[in-house]
Coordinates of C-alpha atoms in Angstrom, one line a residue:
X344 CA -20.7 2.5 17.1
X345 CA -20.2 4.6 13.8
X346 CA -19.8 7.5 15.8
X347 CA -17.3 6.1 18.0
X348 CA -15.4 4.8 14.8
X349 CA -15.3 8.2 12.8
X350 CA -14.8 10.7 16.1
X351 CA -12.4 8.5 18.2
X352 CA -9.4 9.9 16.0
X353 CA -10.6 13.4 16.2
X354 CA -10.8 13.1 19.9
X355 CA -7.5 11.9 20.3
X356 CA -6.2 14.5 17.7
X357 CA -7.6 17.4 20.1
X358 CA -5.9 15.9 22.9
X359 CA -2.7 15.8 21.2
X360 CA -3.1 19.2 19.9
X361 CA -3.8 20.6 23.2
X362 CA -1.0 18.6 25.3
X363 CA 2.1 20.5 24.2
X364 CA 4.1 19.1 26.9
X365 CA 3.6 15.5 25.9
X366 CA 6.8 13.4 25.2
X367 CA 7.5 13.0 21.5
X368 CA 7.3 9.1 22.1
X369 CA 4.1 9.4 23.6
X370 CA 2.5 11.3 21.2
X371 CA 3.7 8.5 18.7
X372 CA 2.5 5.6 20.6
X373 CA -1.2 7.6 21.2
X374 CA -1.3 7.9 17.5
X375 CA -0.7 4.2 17.0
X376 CA -3.0 3.1 19.9
X377 CA -5.9 5.2 18.7
X378 CA -5.6 3.8 14.9
X379 CA -5.2 0.2 16.3
X380 CA -8.2 0.4 18.4
X381 CA -10.3 1.9 15.7
X382 CA -9.3 -0.6 13.2
X383 CA -10.4 -3.0 16.2
X384 CA -13.9 -1.4 16.1
X385 CA -14.2 -1.5 12.3
X386 CA -13.6 -5.2 12.0
X387 CA -16.0 -6.0 14.9
X388 CA -18.9 -4.0 13.0
X389 CA -17.8 -5.9 9.8
X390 CA -18.0 -9.1 11.6
X391 CA -21.3 -8.4 13.4
X392 CA -23.0 -8.0 10.0
X393 CA -26.5 -7.6 9.6
X394 CA -28.3 -4.5 8.4
X395 CA -31.5 -2.3 9.3
X396 CA -34.4 -1.6 6.5
X397 CA -32.6 0.8 4.5
X398 CA -29.6 -2.2 4.0
X399 CA -27.4 -0.2 6.0
X400 CA -24.8 -1.7 8.9
X401 CA -25.1 0.2 12.3
X402 CA -27.0 3.2 10.9
X403 CA -27.5 6.4 13.0
X404 CA -29.8 9.4 12.6
X405 CA -30.3 12.3 14.6
X406 CA -32.3 15.6 13.5
X407 CA -29.9 18.4 12.5
X408 CA -31.0 20.9 10.1
X409 CA -34.6 19.6 9.5
X410 CA -35.8 22.9 7.8
X411 CA -33.4 22.2 5.1
X412 CA -33.9 18.3 5.1
X413 CA -30.6 17.4 6.4
X414 CA -29.8 15.1 9.3
X415 CA -26.7 13.6 11.2
X416 CA -27.0 10.4 9.3
X417 CA -24.3 7.7 9.2
X418 CA -24.3 4.0 7.7
X419 CA -22.4 1.5 5.9
X420 CA -23.1 -1.1 3.1
X421 CA -21.1 -3.5 1.1
X422 CA -19.7 -0.7 -0.6
X423 CA -18.7 1.7 1.9
X424 CA -17.6 -0.9 4.7
X425 CA -14.7 -2.4 2.7
X426 CA -13.3 1.5 2.4
X427 CA -13.9 2.0 6.1
X428 CA -11.8 -1.1 6.8
X429 CA -9.3 0.1 4.2
X430 CA -9.0 3.6 6.1
X431 CA -8.1 1.6 9.2
X432 CA -5.5 -0.4 7.6
X433 CA -4.1 2.6 5.9
X434 CA -3.6 4.9 9.0
X435 CA -2.3 1.8 11.1
X436 CA 0.5 1.4 8.5
X437 CA 1.2 5.3 8.5
X438 CA 1.2 5.4 12.4
X439 CA 3.9 2.4 12.3
X440 CA 6.1 3.8 9.9
X441 CA 6.2 7.5 11.5
X442 CA 7.3 5.7 14.8
X443 CA 10.7 7.3 14.8
X444 CA 9.5 10.4 13.3
X445 CA 11.6 13.5 14.7
X446 CA 10.2 16.3 12.9
X447 CA 7.1 17.8 15.0
X448 CA 5.8 14.1 15.8
X449 CA 2.9 15.5 18.1
X450 CA 1.4 17.9 15.6
X451 CA 1.9 15.6 12.7
X452 CA 0.1 12.5 14.8
X453 CA -2.8 15.1 15.4
X454 CA -3.1 16.3 12.0
X455 CA -3.2 12.6 10.9
X456 CA -5.8 11.7 13.2
X457 CA -7.9 14.6 12.3
X458 CA -7.3 13.4 8.3
X459 CA -8.4 10.0 9.6
X460 CA -11.8 11.1 11.0
X461 CA -12.4 13.0 7.6
X462 CA -11.8 9.6 5.7
X463 CA -14.1 7.6 7.9
X464 CA -16.9 10.2 8.1
X465 CA -17.0 10.6 4.4
X466 CA -17.3 6.9 3.9
X467 CA -20.2 6.8 6.5
X468 CA -22.0 9.9 5.7
X469 CA -25.4 9.1 4.4
X470 CA -26.3 12.9 4.1
X471 CA -25.3 15.1 1.3
X472 CA -24.1 18.1 3.6
X473 CA -22.3 15.7 5.7
X474 CA -20.7 14.0 2.9
X475 CA -19.4 17.5 1.5
X476 CA -18.4 18.4 5.2
X477 CA -15.7 15.7 5.3
X478 CA -14.7 16.0 1.7
X479 CA -13.9 19.6 2.2
X480 CA -12.1 19.0 5.5
X481 CA -9.8 16.3 3.9
X482 CA -8.8 18.9 1.4
X483 CA -7.7 21.1 4.5
X484 CA -5.8 18.3 6.3
X485 CA -4.0 17.4 3.3
X486 CA -2.8 20.9 2.6
X487 CA -1.3 21.1 5.8
X488 CA 0.5 17.8 5.7
X489 CA 1.9 18.6 2.1
X490 CA 2.9 22.3 3.4
X491 CA 4.0 21.4 6.8
X492 CA 6.0 18.1 6.4
X493 CA 6.7 18.0 2.8
X494 CA 9.8 18.7 1.0
X495 CA 11.2 20.3 -2.6
X496 CA 8.6 23.0 -3.7
X497 CA 6.1 21.7 -1.2
X498 CA 4.1 25.1 -0.5
X499 CA 3.5 25.5 -4.2
X500 CA 2.5 22.1 -4.6
X501 CA 0.1 22.6 -1.5
X502 CA -1.4 25.6 -3.0
X503 CA -2.0 23.9 -6.4
X504 CA -3.8 21.0 -4.6
X505 CA -5.9 22.9 -2.4
X506 CA -7.1 25.5 -5.1
X507 CA -7.7 22.6 -8.0
X508 CA -9.5 20.2 -5.4
X509 CA -11.4 23.0 -3.8
X510 CA -12.9 24.4 -7.2
X511 CA -13.9 20.7 -7.8
X512 CA -15.4 20.7 -4.6
X513 CA -17.5 23.8 -5.3
X514 CA -18.8 21.9 -8.5
X515 CA -19.9 19.0 -6.2
X516 CA -21.7 21.3 -4.1
X517 CA -23.4 22.8 -6.9
X518 CA -24.7 19.4 -8.0
X519 CA -25.7 18.7 -4.2
X520 CA -28.3 21.8 -4.6
X521 CA -29.2 20.6 -7.7
X522 CA -30.2 17.1 -6.1
X523 CA -31.8 18.8 -3.4
X524 CA -34.1 21.1 -5.4
X525 CA -34.8 18.3 -8.0
X526 CA -36.2 16.2 -5.1
X527 CA -39.9 15.9 -4.0
X528 CA -40.1 16.5 -1.0
X529 CA -36.6 18.6 -0.9
X530 CA -34.0 16.7 0.9
X531 CA -30.3 16.1 1.2
X532 CA -30.7 12.5 2.6
X533 CA -28.9 10.1 0.4
X534 CA -30.8 7.0 1.2
X535 CA -34.2 9.2 0.3
X536 CA -32.5 10.7 -3.2
X537 CA -31.7 7.6 -4.4
X538 CA -35.3 6.3 -3.8
X539 CA -36.6 9.1 -6.0
X540 CA -34.9 9.2 -9.5
X541 CA -34.6 13.1 -9.3
X542 CA -34.9 14.6 -12.8
X543 CA -36.8 11.9 -14.8
X544 CA -38.3 13.4 -17.5
X545 CA -36.2 16.4 -17.3
X546 CA -32.9 15.2 -18.9
X547 CA -31.5 18.8 -19.5
X548 CA -31.7 19.8 -16.0
X549 CA -30.4 16.5 -15.1
X550 CA -27.5 16.5 -17.3
X551 CA -26.4 19.9 -15.8
X552 CA -26.8 18.3 -12.3
X553 CA -24.7 15.3 -13.5
X554 CA -22.2 17.0 -14.9
X555 CA -21.5 19.1 -12.0
X556 CA -21.3 16.1 -9.8
X557 CA -19.0 14.4 -12.1
X558 CA -16.8 17.4 -12.6
X559 CA -16.3 17.6 -8.7
X560 CA -15.6 13.6 -8.3
X561 CA -13.2 13.7 -11.3
X562 CA -10.8 16.1 -10.2
X563 CA -10.7 14.5 -6.9
X564 CA -10.4 10.8 -8.5
X565 CA -8.3 12.3 -10.3
X566 CA -9.5 11.5 -14.2
X567 CA -7.7 12.7 -17.3
X568 CA -7.7 15.9 -18.0
X569 CA -8.2 17.0 -14.3
X570 CA -5.1 15.1 -12.9
X571 CA -2.5 18.0 -13.3
X572 CA -2.5 18.6 -9.5
X573 CA -1.7 15.0 -8.5
X574 CA 1.9 14.6 -9.6
X575 CA 3.6 17.6 -7.8
X576 CA 1.2 17.1 -5.0
X577 CA 2.8 13.7 -4.5
X578 CA 6.3 14.5 -5.4
X579 CA 6.5 17.0 -2.6
X580 CA 4.3 15.4 0.0
X581 CA 6.0 13.1 2.7
X582 CA 6.0 9.5 2.2
X583 CA 3.0 8.8 4.9
X584 CA 1.1 11.9 3.0
X585 CA 1.3 10.4 -0.3
X586 CA -0.1 7.0 0.9
X587 CA -3.1 8.7 2.8
X588 CA -3.5 10.8 -0.4
X589 CA -3.5 8.0 -3.0
X590 CA -4.7 5.4 -0.8
X591 CA -7.7 7.2 0.7
X592 CA -8.3 10.7 -0.7
X593 CA -8.7 9.4 -4.5
X594 CA -11.0 7.1 -3.2
X595 CA -13.4 9.5 -2.1
X596 CA -14.1 10.6 -5.9
X597 CA -14.7 7.1 -7.3
X598 CA -16.8 6.4 -4.3
X599 CA -19.1 9.3 -4.9
X600 CA -19.5 7.9 -8.3
X601 CA -21.0 4.8 -6.9
X602 CA -22.7 6.4 -3.7
X603 CA -23.9 9.6 -5.3
X604 CA -24.0 9.7 -9.4
X605 CA -25.3 6.4 -10.2
X606 CA -28.2 5.7 -7.7
X607 CA -29.5 9.2 -7.3
X608 CA -29.2 10.1 -11.1
X609 CA -29.8 6.6 -12.9
X610 CA -31.4 7.7 -16.0
X611 CA -29.1 10.4 -16.7
X612 CA -26.2 8.1 -16.0
X613 CA -27.2 5.5 -18.2
X614 CA -27.9 8.5 -21.1
X615 CA -24.3 9.5 -20.2
X616 CA -22.7 6.4 -19.3
X617 CA -20.4 6.3 -22.8
X618 CA -18.6 9.5 -22.0
X619 CA -17.8 8.1 -18.7
X620 CA -16.5 4.8 -20.5
X621 CA -14.3 7.0 -22.9
X622 CA -13.0 8.9 -19.9
X623 CA -12.1 5.8 -18.2
X624 CA -10.3 4.6 -21.4
X625 CA -8.3 7.4 -22.1
X626 CA -7.2 7.6 -18.3
X627 CA -5.9 4.0 -18.2
X628 CA -3.9 4.5 -21.6
X629 CA -2.5 8.2 -20.7
X630 CA -1.6 7.3 -17.0
X631 CA 0.1 4.2 -18.2
X632 CA 1.8 5.9 -21.2
X633 CA 3.1 8.9 -19.1
X634 CA 4.3 7.0 -16.4
X635 CA 6.7 4.8 -18.7
X636 CA 8.5 8.0 -19.1
X637 CA 8.9 9.3 -15.9
X638 CA 12.5 9.0 -14.0
X639 CA 11.0 10.7 -10.8
X640 CA 9.9 7.3 -9.0
X641 CA 7.0 9.2 -7.1
X642 CA 5.8 11.0 -10.4
X643 CA 5.8 7.4 -12.1
X644 CA 3.7 6.0 -9.0
X645 CA 1.5 9.3 -9.4
X646 CA 0.6 8.6 -13.2
X647 CA -0.1 4.6 -12.4
X648 CA -2.8 6.0 -9.9
X649 CA -4.5 7.8 -13.0
X650 CA -4.1 4.6 -14.6
X651 CA -5.6 2.5 -12.3
X652 CA -8.5 5.1 -11.3
X653 CA -9.0 4.9 -14.9
X654 CA -10.3 1.0 -14.6
X655 CA -12.9 2.3 -11.5
X656 CA -14.1 4.9 -13.7
X657 CA -14.5 2.8 -16.9
X658 CA -16.2 -0.2 -14.9
X659 CA -18.9 2.2 -13.6
X660 CA -19.5 3.7 -16.6
X661 CA -19.9 0.4 -18.4
X662 CA -22.3 -0.9 -15.6
X663 CA -24.9 2.1 -16.8
X664 CA -24.6 1.6 -20.6
X665 CA -28.0 1.7 -22.3
X666 CA -29.0 -1.5 -23.8
X667 CA -26.5 -3.7 -22.1
X668 CA -29.3 -5.8 -20.6
X669 CA -26.9 -7.8 -18.6
X670 CA -27.4 -7.2 -15.0
X671 CA -24.7 -9.8 -14.1
X672 CA -21.9 -8.4 -16.1
X673 CA -23.2 -4.9 -14.8
X674 CA -22.8 -6.2 -11.1
X675 CA -19.5 -7.9 -11.8
X676 CA -18.1 -4.5 -13.0
X677 CA -19.1 -2.8 -9.9
X678 CA -17.9 -5.4 -7.7
X679 CA -14.6 -5.2 -9.4
X680 CA -14.7 -1.4 -9.1
X681 CA -14.8 -1.4 -5.2
X682 CA -12.2 -4.2 -5.4
X683 CA -9.9 -2.1 -7.3
X684 CA -10.4 0.9 -4.9
X685 CA -9.5 -1.3 -1.8
X686 CA -6.6 -3.2 -3.7
X687 CA -5.2 0.1 -5.2
X688 CA -5.1 1.7 -1.3
X689 CA -2.9 -1.4 -0.4
X690 CA -0.7 -1.7 -3.2
X691 CA -0.1 2.0 -4.1
X692 CA 0.1 3.0 -0.6
X693 CA 3.1 0.4 -0.1
X694 CA 5.0 1.6 -3.4
X695 CA 4.6 5.3 -2.0
X696 CA 6.0 3.9 1.6
X697 CA 9.0 2.4 -0.5
X698 CA 9.4 5.7 -2.9
X699 CA 10.0 7.4 0.4
X700 CA 12.7 5.1 1.5
X701 CA 14.6 6.4 -1.5
X702 CA 14.3 9.9 -0.3
X703 CA 14.9 9.2 3.4
X704 CA 18.3 7.5 2.5
X705 CA 19.7 10.0 -0.4
X706 CA 17.2 12.5 -0.7
X707 CA 16.6 11.7 -4.4
X708 CA 13.6 10.0 -6.5
X709 CA 15.8 10.0 -9.6
X710 CA 15.7 6.5 -11.0
X711 CA 18.8 7.1 -13.2
X712 CA 20.9 7.6 -9.9
X713 CA 20.5 4.2 -8.6
X714 CA 21.5 0.7 -9.9
X715 CA 22.6 -2.9 -8.3
X716 CA 20.3 -2.1 -5.2
X717 CA 19.4 -5.5 -4.3
X718 CA 23.1 -6.0 -3.0
X719 CA 23.0 -3.9 -0.2
X720 CA 19.2 -3.4 0.6
X721 CA 17.6 -7.2 -0.5
X722 CA 14.5 -6.7 1.6
X723 CA 13.9 -3.6 0.1
X724 CA 14.4 -5.1 -3.3
X725 CA 12.2 -7.9 -2.2
X726 CA 9.5 -5.8 -1.2
X727 CA 9.6 -3.4 -4.2
X728 CA 9.3 -6.7 -6.6
X729 CA 6.1 -7.8 -4.6
X730 CA 4.7 -4.3 -4.7
X731 CA 5.5 -3.7 -8.3
X732 CA 3.8 -7.2 -9.4
X733 CA 0.9 -6.4 -7.5
X734 CA 0.5 -3.3 -9.2
X735 CA 0.3 -4.6 -12.7
X736 CA -2.0 -7.3 -11.5
X737 CA -0.5 -10.4 -11.5
X738 CA -2.6 -13.6 -10.3
X739 CA -2.2 -14.0 -6.5
X740 CA -2.6 -10.5 -5.7
X741 CA -5.7 -7.8 -5.0
X742 CA -5.1 -6.3 -8.1
X743 CA -5.8 -9.7 -10.4
X744 CA -8.7 -10.1 -8.8
X745 CA -10.3 -6.3 -9.0
X746 CA -9.0 -6.1 -13.1
X747 CA -10.5 -9.5 -14.0
X748 CA -14.1 -8.5 -12.8
X749 CA -13.2 -5.0 -14.1
X750 CA -12.9 -6.3 -17.9
X751 CA -15.1 -9.2 -18.0
X752 CA -18.0 -7.0 -16.3
X753 CA -17.1 -4.0 -18.9
X754 CA -16.5 -6.1 -21.8
X755 CA -19.8 -7.8 -21.1
X756 CA -21.7 -4.9 -21.4
X757 CA -19.4 -2.8 -24.1
X758 CA -16.9 -4.6 -26.3
X759 CA -15.0 -0.9 -26.4
X760 CA -13.8 -1.8 -23.2
X761 CA -11.2 -3.9 -24.8
X762 CA -9.5 -0.6 -26.0
X763 CA -8.0 -0.2 -22.2
X764 CA -6.5 -3.9 -22.1
X765 CA -3.0 -2.5 -23.3
X766 CA -2.5 -0.5 -20.4
X767 CA -1.8 -3.4 -18.1
X768 CA 1.0 -4.2 -20.6
X769 CA 2.3 -0.9 -20.5
X770 CA 2.0 -1.1 -16.4
X771 CA 4.0 -4.3 -16.7
X772 CA 6.8 -2.8 -18.8
X773 CA 7.4 0.4 -16.7
X774 CA 7.5 -1.5 -13.6
X775 CA 9.5 -4.2 -14.6
X776 CA 12.1 -1.7 -16.7
X777 CA 12.2 0.2 -13.2
X778 CA 13.2 -2.5 -11.1
X779 CA 15.8 -3.9 -13.6
X780 CA 17.5 -0.4 -13.7
X781 CA 17.4 0.2 -10.1
X782 CA 18.1 -3.2 -8.4
X783 CA 19.8 -5.4 -10.7
X784 CA 23.3 -5.2 -12.4
X785 CA 26.4 -3.5 -10.6
X786 CA 26.0 -1.4 -7.4
X787 CA 26.6 2.1 -8.2
X788 CA 26.3 5.9 -7.3
X789 CA 23.3 6.6 -4.7
X790 CA 22.8 2.7 -4.2
X791 CA 26.3 2.6 -2.6
X792 CA 26.1 2.5 1.1
X793 CA 22.2 2.4 0.9
X794 CA 20.7 0.8 4.3
X795 CA 18.1 -1.7 4.1
X796 CA 14.7 -1.6 5.7
X797 CA 14.2 -1.1 9.3
X798 CA 11.8 -3.2 11.4
X799 CA 9.1 -0.8 11.6
X800 CA 9.3 0.1 7.7
X801 CA 9.2 -4.0 7.0
X802 CA 6.2 -4.2 9.5
X803 CA 4.1 -1.5 7.9
X804 CA 4.8 -2.8 4.3
X805 CA 4.0 -6.4 5.5
X806 CA 0.6 -5.4 6.4
X807 CA -0.1 -3.8 3.2
X808 CA 1.2 -6.4 0.9
X809 CA 0.0 -9.1 3.2
X810 CA -3.5 -7.9 2.7
X811 CA -3.2 -7.7 -1.0
X812 CA -2.0 -11.4 -1.0
X813 CA -4.8 -12.3 1.2
X814 CA -7.3 -10.8 -1.1
X815 CA -5.9 -12.1 -4.1
X816 CA -5.8 -15.7 -2.6
X817 CA -9.0 -15.8 -0.7
X818 CA -11.0 -12.8 -2.1
X819 CA -14.3 -14.7 -1.1
X820 CA -15.2 -12.8 2.0
X821 CA -14.5 -9.4 0.4
X822 CA -16.7 -10.1 -2.9
X823 CA -19.4 -11.7 -0.5
X824 CA -19.3 -8.2 1.5
X825 CA -19.6 -6.2 -1.5
X826 CA -21.9 -8.2 -3.8
X827 CA -25.3 -7.6 -2.2
X828 CA -24.9 -3.7 -2.3
X829 CA -23.7 -4.0 -5.8
X830 CA -26.7 -6.0 -6.8
X831 CA -28.9 -3.3 -5.2
X832 CA -27.0 -0.7 -7.4
X833 CA -27.8 -2.3 -10.5
X834 CA -31.4 -2.8 -9.6
X835 CA -31.4 1.0 -9.1
X836 CA -30.3 1.8 -12.5
X837 CA -33.1 -0.1 -14.1
X838 CA -33.2 -2.0 -17.7

């Protein structure tokens, strides 16, 4: 089942790439149908439940490179399954949004389906080489999305994105080699590595390996100060490219913390957890403060991503703080971190779609050139208000559930987490100020003649924001899915 879920989009992408005479409408509908089928399979997998001896759902393992201790090993648990479902939802929304795309829709559909396979494969991978393969291929796919369908200075932004994140992936590869060499017997299998507690008793070597892994993941997340590639990449990417970049590719970094760094190097992680906490706090505050002064809507949302991913880094760091001795708070922080990954993907994905409307209608992201937009575009104003309130963590949305758990769990292990609380207030200020300036008052400048949301745009936004509201009002199923895996992770961290 997992292999079908992972490679169905790739099969459709191959068909679209080869069928050069396929009508544009058929190509777009093929993309949408593939994403819907893939999401349905993922939902069926989640409903079926159950797990094998390794605690994984739908586990598959086939010998691949036995001499290197590497295998084709797939499996999902309560940490990866929500991200698998998020991937399906994000790509369905993107396919709906692009139903009227006229700029090379067939190759665009093929490229996004290829990207979907890289995201699904990474969240299902249980082997470090397999993980790294999908990690690197996602960089290649997003490079072509930005360079091929972006605007502005898209080629330079795509190049900066590729070089920066590829250097991070090289650091990650060094860390993986270190994990392989530190294991006895040598293996790249993630389940086995999580059981071995490599580098116990050798903190210096383990510290270097953890540093390499954290650096590679921090660039992808991104955290301060490894975030400089993110604003230009978002600004010059197409709307749906920004959705995939923010909604899924950034999660590859934070997912790596809870899937690789924490369980495979528990002793070293606990020794360096204070550094991770500090990075998380700085990212929260820095991302929010820099977002406040932005006049470009896409850059503003990009910096809020640094802020929101900072909450995740804070939580995973706090879960490993030495001397915490509070397993309940640690588990709460980890559950909150995974919930925040899902929430950020939904809400920020919607915000980037809304930002894309500005460019589609007027060619400008400059917030200063709009005013009174609620009059000509009431549906657009309504969705922007909902997404803004969701992003700042208002009760009733998924962001509140995530941030409440993150701060409750983090403060339960270290009071220093309180320092990050102003980030929520700053985020509220920036979104409310942007909404007032753009949507209220007299209609002026670029707002004059601004056309409202079309049905396909409203549908895609309704899917993303509807799920955010559903999680905010009925969080139980998602938390129950994440809880057991988070508990196992806390156990692996030790006392």
